[in-house]
Structure formats: C-alpha cells, structure tokens
CSV table of N, CA and C in Angstrom, one decimal:
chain,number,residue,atom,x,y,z
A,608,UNK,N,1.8,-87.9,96.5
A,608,UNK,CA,1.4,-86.9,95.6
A,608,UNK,C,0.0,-86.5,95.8
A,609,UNK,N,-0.3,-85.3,95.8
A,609,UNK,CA,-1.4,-84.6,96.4
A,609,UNK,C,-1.8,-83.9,95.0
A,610,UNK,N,-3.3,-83.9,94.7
A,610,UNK,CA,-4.0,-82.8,94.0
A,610,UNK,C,-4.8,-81.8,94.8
A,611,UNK,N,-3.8,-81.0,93.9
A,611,UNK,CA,-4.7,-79.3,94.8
A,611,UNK,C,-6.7,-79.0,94.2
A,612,UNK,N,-6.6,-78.0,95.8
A,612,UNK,CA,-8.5,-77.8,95.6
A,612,UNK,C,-8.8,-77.0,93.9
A,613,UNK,N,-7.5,-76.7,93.5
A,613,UNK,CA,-8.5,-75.8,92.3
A,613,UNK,C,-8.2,-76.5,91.1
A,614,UNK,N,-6.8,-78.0,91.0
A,614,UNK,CA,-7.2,-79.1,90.1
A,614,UNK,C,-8.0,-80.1,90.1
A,615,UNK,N,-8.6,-80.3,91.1
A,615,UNK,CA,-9.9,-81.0,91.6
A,615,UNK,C,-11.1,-80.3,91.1
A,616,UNK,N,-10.9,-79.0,91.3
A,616,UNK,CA,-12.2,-78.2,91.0
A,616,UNK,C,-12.1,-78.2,89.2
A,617,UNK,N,-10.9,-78.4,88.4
A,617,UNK,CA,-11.0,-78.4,87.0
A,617,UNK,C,-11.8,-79.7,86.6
A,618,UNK,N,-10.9,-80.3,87.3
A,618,UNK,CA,-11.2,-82.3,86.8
A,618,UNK,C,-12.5,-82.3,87.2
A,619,UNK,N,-13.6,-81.7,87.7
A,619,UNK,CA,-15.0,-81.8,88.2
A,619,UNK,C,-15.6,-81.4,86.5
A,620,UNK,N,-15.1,-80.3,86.2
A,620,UNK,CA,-15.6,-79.8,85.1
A,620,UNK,C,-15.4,-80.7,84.0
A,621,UNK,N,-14.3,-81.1,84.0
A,621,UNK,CA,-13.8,-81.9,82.8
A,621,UNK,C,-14.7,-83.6,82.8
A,622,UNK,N,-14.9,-83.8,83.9
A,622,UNK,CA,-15.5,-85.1,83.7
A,622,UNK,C,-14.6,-86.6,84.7
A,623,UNK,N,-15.9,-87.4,84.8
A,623,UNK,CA,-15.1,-88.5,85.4
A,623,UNK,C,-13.9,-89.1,84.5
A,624,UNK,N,-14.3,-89.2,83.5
A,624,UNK,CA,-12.6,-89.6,82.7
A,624,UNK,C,-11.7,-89.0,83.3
A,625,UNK,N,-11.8,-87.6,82.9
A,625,UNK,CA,-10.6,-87.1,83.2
A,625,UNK,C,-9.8,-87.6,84.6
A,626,UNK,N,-11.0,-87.8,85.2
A,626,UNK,CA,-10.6,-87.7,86.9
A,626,UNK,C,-10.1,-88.7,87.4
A,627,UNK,N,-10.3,-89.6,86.7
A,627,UNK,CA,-9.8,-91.1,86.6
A,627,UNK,C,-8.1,-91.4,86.1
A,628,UNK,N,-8.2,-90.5,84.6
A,628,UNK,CA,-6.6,-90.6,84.1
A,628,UNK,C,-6.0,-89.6,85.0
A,629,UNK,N,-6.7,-88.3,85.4
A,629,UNK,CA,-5.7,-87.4,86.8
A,629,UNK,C,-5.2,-88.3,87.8
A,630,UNK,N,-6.1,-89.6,88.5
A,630,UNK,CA,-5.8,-90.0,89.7
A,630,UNK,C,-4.7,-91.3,89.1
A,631,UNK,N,-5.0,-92.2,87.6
A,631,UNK,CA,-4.0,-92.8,87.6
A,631,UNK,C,-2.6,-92.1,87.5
A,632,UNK,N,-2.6,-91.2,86.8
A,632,UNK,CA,-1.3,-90.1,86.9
A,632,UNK,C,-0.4,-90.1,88.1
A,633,UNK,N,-1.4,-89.7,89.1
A,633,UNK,CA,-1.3,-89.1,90.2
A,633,UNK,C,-0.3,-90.4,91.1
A,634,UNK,N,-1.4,-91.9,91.0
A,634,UNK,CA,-0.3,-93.1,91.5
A,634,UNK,C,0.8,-93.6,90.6
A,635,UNK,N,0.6,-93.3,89.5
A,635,UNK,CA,2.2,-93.2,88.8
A,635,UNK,C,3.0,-92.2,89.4
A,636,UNK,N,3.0,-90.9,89.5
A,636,UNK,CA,3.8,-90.0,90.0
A,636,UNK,C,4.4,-90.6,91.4
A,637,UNK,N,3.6,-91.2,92.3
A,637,UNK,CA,4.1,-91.3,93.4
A,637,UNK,C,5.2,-92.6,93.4
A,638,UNK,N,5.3,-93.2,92.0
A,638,UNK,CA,6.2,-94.1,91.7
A,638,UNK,C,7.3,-93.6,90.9
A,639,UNK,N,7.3,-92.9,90.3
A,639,UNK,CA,8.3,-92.2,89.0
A,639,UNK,C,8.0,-90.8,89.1
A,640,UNK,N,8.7,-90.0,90.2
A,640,UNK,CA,8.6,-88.7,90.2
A,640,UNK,C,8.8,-87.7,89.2
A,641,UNK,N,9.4,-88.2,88.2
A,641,UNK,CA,9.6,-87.1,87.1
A,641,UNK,C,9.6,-88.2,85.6
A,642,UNK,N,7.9,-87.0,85.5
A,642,UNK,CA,7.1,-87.6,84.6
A,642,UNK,C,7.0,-86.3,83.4
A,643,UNK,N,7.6,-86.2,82.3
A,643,UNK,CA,7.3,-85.2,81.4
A,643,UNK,C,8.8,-84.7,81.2
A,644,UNK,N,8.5,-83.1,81.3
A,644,UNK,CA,9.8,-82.1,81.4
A,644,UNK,C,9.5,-80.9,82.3
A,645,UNK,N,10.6,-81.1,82.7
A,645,UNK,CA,11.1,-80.1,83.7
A,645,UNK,C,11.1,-78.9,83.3
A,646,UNK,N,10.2,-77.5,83.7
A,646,UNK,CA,10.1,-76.5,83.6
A,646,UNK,C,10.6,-75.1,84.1
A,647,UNK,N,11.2,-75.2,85.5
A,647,UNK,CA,11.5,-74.5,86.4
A,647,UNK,C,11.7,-75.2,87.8
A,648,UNK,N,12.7,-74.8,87.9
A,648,UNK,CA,13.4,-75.1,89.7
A,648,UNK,C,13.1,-74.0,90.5
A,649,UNK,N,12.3,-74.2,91.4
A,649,UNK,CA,12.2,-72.7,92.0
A,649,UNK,C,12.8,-72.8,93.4
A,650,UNK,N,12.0,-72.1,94.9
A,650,UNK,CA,12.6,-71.9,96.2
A,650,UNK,C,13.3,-73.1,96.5
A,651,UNK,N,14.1,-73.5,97.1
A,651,UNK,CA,14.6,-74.6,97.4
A,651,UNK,C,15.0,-76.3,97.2
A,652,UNK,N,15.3,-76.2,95.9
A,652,UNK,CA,15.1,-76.9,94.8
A,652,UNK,C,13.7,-77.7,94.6
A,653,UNK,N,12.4,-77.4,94.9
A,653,UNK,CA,10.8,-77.0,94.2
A,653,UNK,C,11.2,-77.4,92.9
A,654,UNK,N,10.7,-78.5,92.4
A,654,UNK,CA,10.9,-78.7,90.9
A,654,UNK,C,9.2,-78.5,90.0
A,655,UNK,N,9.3,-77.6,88.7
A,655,UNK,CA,7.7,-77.6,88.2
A,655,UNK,C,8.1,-78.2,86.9
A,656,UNK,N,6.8,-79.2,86.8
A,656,UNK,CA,6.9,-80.1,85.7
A,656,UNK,C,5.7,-80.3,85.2
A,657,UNK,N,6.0,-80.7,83.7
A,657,UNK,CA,4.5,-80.6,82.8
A,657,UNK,C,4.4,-81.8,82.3
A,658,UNK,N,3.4,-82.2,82.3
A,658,UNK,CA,3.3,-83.6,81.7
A,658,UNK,C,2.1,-84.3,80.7
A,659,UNK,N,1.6,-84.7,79.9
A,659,UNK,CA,0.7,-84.9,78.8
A,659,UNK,C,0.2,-86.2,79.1
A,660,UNK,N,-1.2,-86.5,79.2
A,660,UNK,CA,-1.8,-88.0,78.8
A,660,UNK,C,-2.4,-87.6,77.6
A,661,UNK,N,-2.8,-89.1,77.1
A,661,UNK,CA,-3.3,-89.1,75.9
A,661,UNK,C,-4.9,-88.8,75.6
A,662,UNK,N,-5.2,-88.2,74.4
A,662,UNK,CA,-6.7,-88.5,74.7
A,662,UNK,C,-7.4,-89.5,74.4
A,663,UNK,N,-8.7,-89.7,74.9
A,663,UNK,CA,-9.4,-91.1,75.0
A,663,UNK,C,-10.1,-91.1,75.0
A,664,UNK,N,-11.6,-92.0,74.8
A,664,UNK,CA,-12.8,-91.9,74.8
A,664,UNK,C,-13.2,-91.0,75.9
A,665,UNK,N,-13.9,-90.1,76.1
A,665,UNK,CA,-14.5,-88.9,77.0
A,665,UNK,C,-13.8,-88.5,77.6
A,666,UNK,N,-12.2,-88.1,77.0
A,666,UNK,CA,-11.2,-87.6,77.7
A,666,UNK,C,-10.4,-86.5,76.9
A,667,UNK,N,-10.8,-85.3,76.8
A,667,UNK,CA,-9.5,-84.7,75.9
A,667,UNK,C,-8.1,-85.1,76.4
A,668,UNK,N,-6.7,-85.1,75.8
A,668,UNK,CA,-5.9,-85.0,76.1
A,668,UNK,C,-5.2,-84.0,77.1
A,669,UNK,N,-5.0,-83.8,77.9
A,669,UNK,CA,-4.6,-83.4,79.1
A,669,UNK,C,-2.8,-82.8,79.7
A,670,UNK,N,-2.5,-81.6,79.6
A,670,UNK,CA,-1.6,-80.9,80.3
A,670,UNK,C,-1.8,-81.4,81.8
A,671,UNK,N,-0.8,-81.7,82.1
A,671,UNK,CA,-0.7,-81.8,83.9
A,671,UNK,C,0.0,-81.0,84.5
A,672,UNK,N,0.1,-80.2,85.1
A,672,UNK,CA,1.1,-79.2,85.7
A,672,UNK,C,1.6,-79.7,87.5
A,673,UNK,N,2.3,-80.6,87.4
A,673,UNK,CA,2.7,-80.5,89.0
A,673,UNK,C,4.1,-80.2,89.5
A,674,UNK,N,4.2,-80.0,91.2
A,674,UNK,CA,5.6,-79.4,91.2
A,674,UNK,C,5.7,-80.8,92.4
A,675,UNK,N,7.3,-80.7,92.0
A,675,UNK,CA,8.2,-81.6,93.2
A,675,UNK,C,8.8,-81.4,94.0
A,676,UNK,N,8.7,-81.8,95.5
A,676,UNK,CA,9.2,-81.2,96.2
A,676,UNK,C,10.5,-82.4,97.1
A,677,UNK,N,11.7,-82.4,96.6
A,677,UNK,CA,12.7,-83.5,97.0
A,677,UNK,C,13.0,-83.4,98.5
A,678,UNK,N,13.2,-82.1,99.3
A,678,UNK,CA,13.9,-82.1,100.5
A,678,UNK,C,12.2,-81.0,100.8
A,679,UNK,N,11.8,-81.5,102.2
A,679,UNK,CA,12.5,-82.6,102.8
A,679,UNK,C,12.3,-83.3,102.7
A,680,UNK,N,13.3,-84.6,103.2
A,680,UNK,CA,12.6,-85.9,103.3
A,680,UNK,C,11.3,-86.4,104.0
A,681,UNK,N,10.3,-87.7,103.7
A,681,UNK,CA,10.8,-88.0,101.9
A,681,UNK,C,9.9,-86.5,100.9
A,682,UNK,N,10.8,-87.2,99.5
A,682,UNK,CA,10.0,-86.5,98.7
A,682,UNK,C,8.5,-86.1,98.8
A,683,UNK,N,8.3,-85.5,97.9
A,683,UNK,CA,6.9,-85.3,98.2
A,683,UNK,C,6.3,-84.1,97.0
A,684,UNK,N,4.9,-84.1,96.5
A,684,UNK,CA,4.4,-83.3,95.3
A,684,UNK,C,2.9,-83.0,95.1
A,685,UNK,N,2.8,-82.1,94.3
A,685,UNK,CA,1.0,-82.1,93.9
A,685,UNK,C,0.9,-82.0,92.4
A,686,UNK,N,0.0,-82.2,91.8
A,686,UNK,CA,-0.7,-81.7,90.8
A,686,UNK,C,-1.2,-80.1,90.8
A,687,UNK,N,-0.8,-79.6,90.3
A,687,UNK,CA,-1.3,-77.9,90.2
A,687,UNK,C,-2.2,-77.5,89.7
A,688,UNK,N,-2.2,-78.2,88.2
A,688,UNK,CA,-3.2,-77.6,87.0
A,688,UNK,C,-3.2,-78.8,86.1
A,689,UNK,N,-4.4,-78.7,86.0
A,689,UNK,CA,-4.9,-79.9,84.7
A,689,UNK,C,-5.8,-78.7,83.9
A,690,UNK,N,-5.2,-78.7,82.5
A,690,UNK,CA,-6.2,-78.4,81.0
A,690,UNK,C,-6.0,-79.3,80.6
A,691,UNK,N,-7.8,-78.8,79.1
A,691,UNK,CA,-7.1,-79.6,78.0
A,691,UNK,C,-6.0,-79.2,77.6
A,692,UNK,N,-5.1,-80.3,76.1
A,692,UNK,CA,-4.0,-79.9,75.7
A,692,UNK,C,-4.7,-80.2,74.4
A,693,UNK,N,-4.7,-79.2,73.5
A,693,UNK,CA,-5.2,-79.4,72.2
A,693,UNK,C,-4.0,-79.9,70.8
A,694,UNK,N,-2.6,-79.7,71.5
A,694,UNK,CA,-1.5,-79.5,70.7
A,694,UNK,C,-1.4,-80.5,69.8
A,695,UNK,N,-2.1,-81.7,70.1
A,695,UNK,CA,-1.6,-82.4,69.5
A,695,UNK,C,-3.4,-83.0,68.4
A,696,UNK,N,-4.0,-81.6,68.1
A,696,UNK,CA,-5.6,-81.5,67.5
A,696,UNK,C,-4.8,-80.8,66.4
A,697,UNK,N,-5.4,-81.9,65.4
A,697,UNK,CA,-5.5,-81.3,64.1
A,697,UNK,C,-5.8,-80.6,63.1
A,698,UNK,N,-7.4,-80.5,63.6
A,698,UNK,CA,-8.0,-79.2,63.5
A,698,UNK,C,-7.8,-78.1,64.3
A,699,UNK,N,-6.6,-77.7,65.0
A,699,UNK,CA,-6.4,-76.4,65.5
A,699,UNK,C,-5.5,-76.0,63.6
C-alpha cells in the first residue's frame, strides 16, 4: 500500500501525528485490505474506500480515502486523500 504525492503533501500540513497514524494505517492496510466502507468499484474491479481514525492528542480525526486494486496479482493499493473528519465534532 502506497501513499500518493498529494496525500503526503496533506499529512505535511496536518502534522507529524497525523503522519504517523496515516503510516500506521497504511501497515494495517497492507494486512486487512478492506478497512471502512466500500464506496465505488470502478475500471476493472478498482475498489474506493473510506476509512476513519480516531482523534488524538495533535491529531484531528481523519477521513482516509484509498483505492484497492485486487487483480493483478498480488493485490495491491494507495491512500488517495487524507482530511480532517469533523463528523464526529460536537461543536459542528
């Protein structure tokens, strides 16, 4: 599981927390491919999926956007997009 140059370029913004729970993410994914919910199947069964960490000390809570790619063999994926996820802020 790969993170792309313009999720990298977010997680810079966001901070080393963040970049830290992106990259544990990232070696969970490469163990448990489908992490969240499944959003769209696209060209060739391309799977896009959304996924949520929690927030934490110097970490807002976090939207993960990555897509899975099953064939060809082996599997294989990235991270697309990391925001914050406010959804679960009580003051919104």
């Amino acid at each position: 599981m790969e993170i792309t140059h313009t999720a990298r370029k977010r997680l810079e913004l966001l901070g080393s927390t963040a970049q830290a729970v992106v990259e544990d993410l990232r070696a969970e994914l490469e163990r448990a491919h489908h992490l969240g919910r499944r959003v769209r199947v696209i060209d060739q069964g391309a799977e896009v999926w959304v996924t949520r960490t929690e927030a934490r000390p110097g970490c807002p809570a976090l939207s993960v956007t990555y897509v899975f790619l099953p064939h060809p063999p082996p599997p294989t994926g990235a991270i697309v997009s990391v925001v914050p996820d406010d959804a679960g802020n009580e003051d919104v």
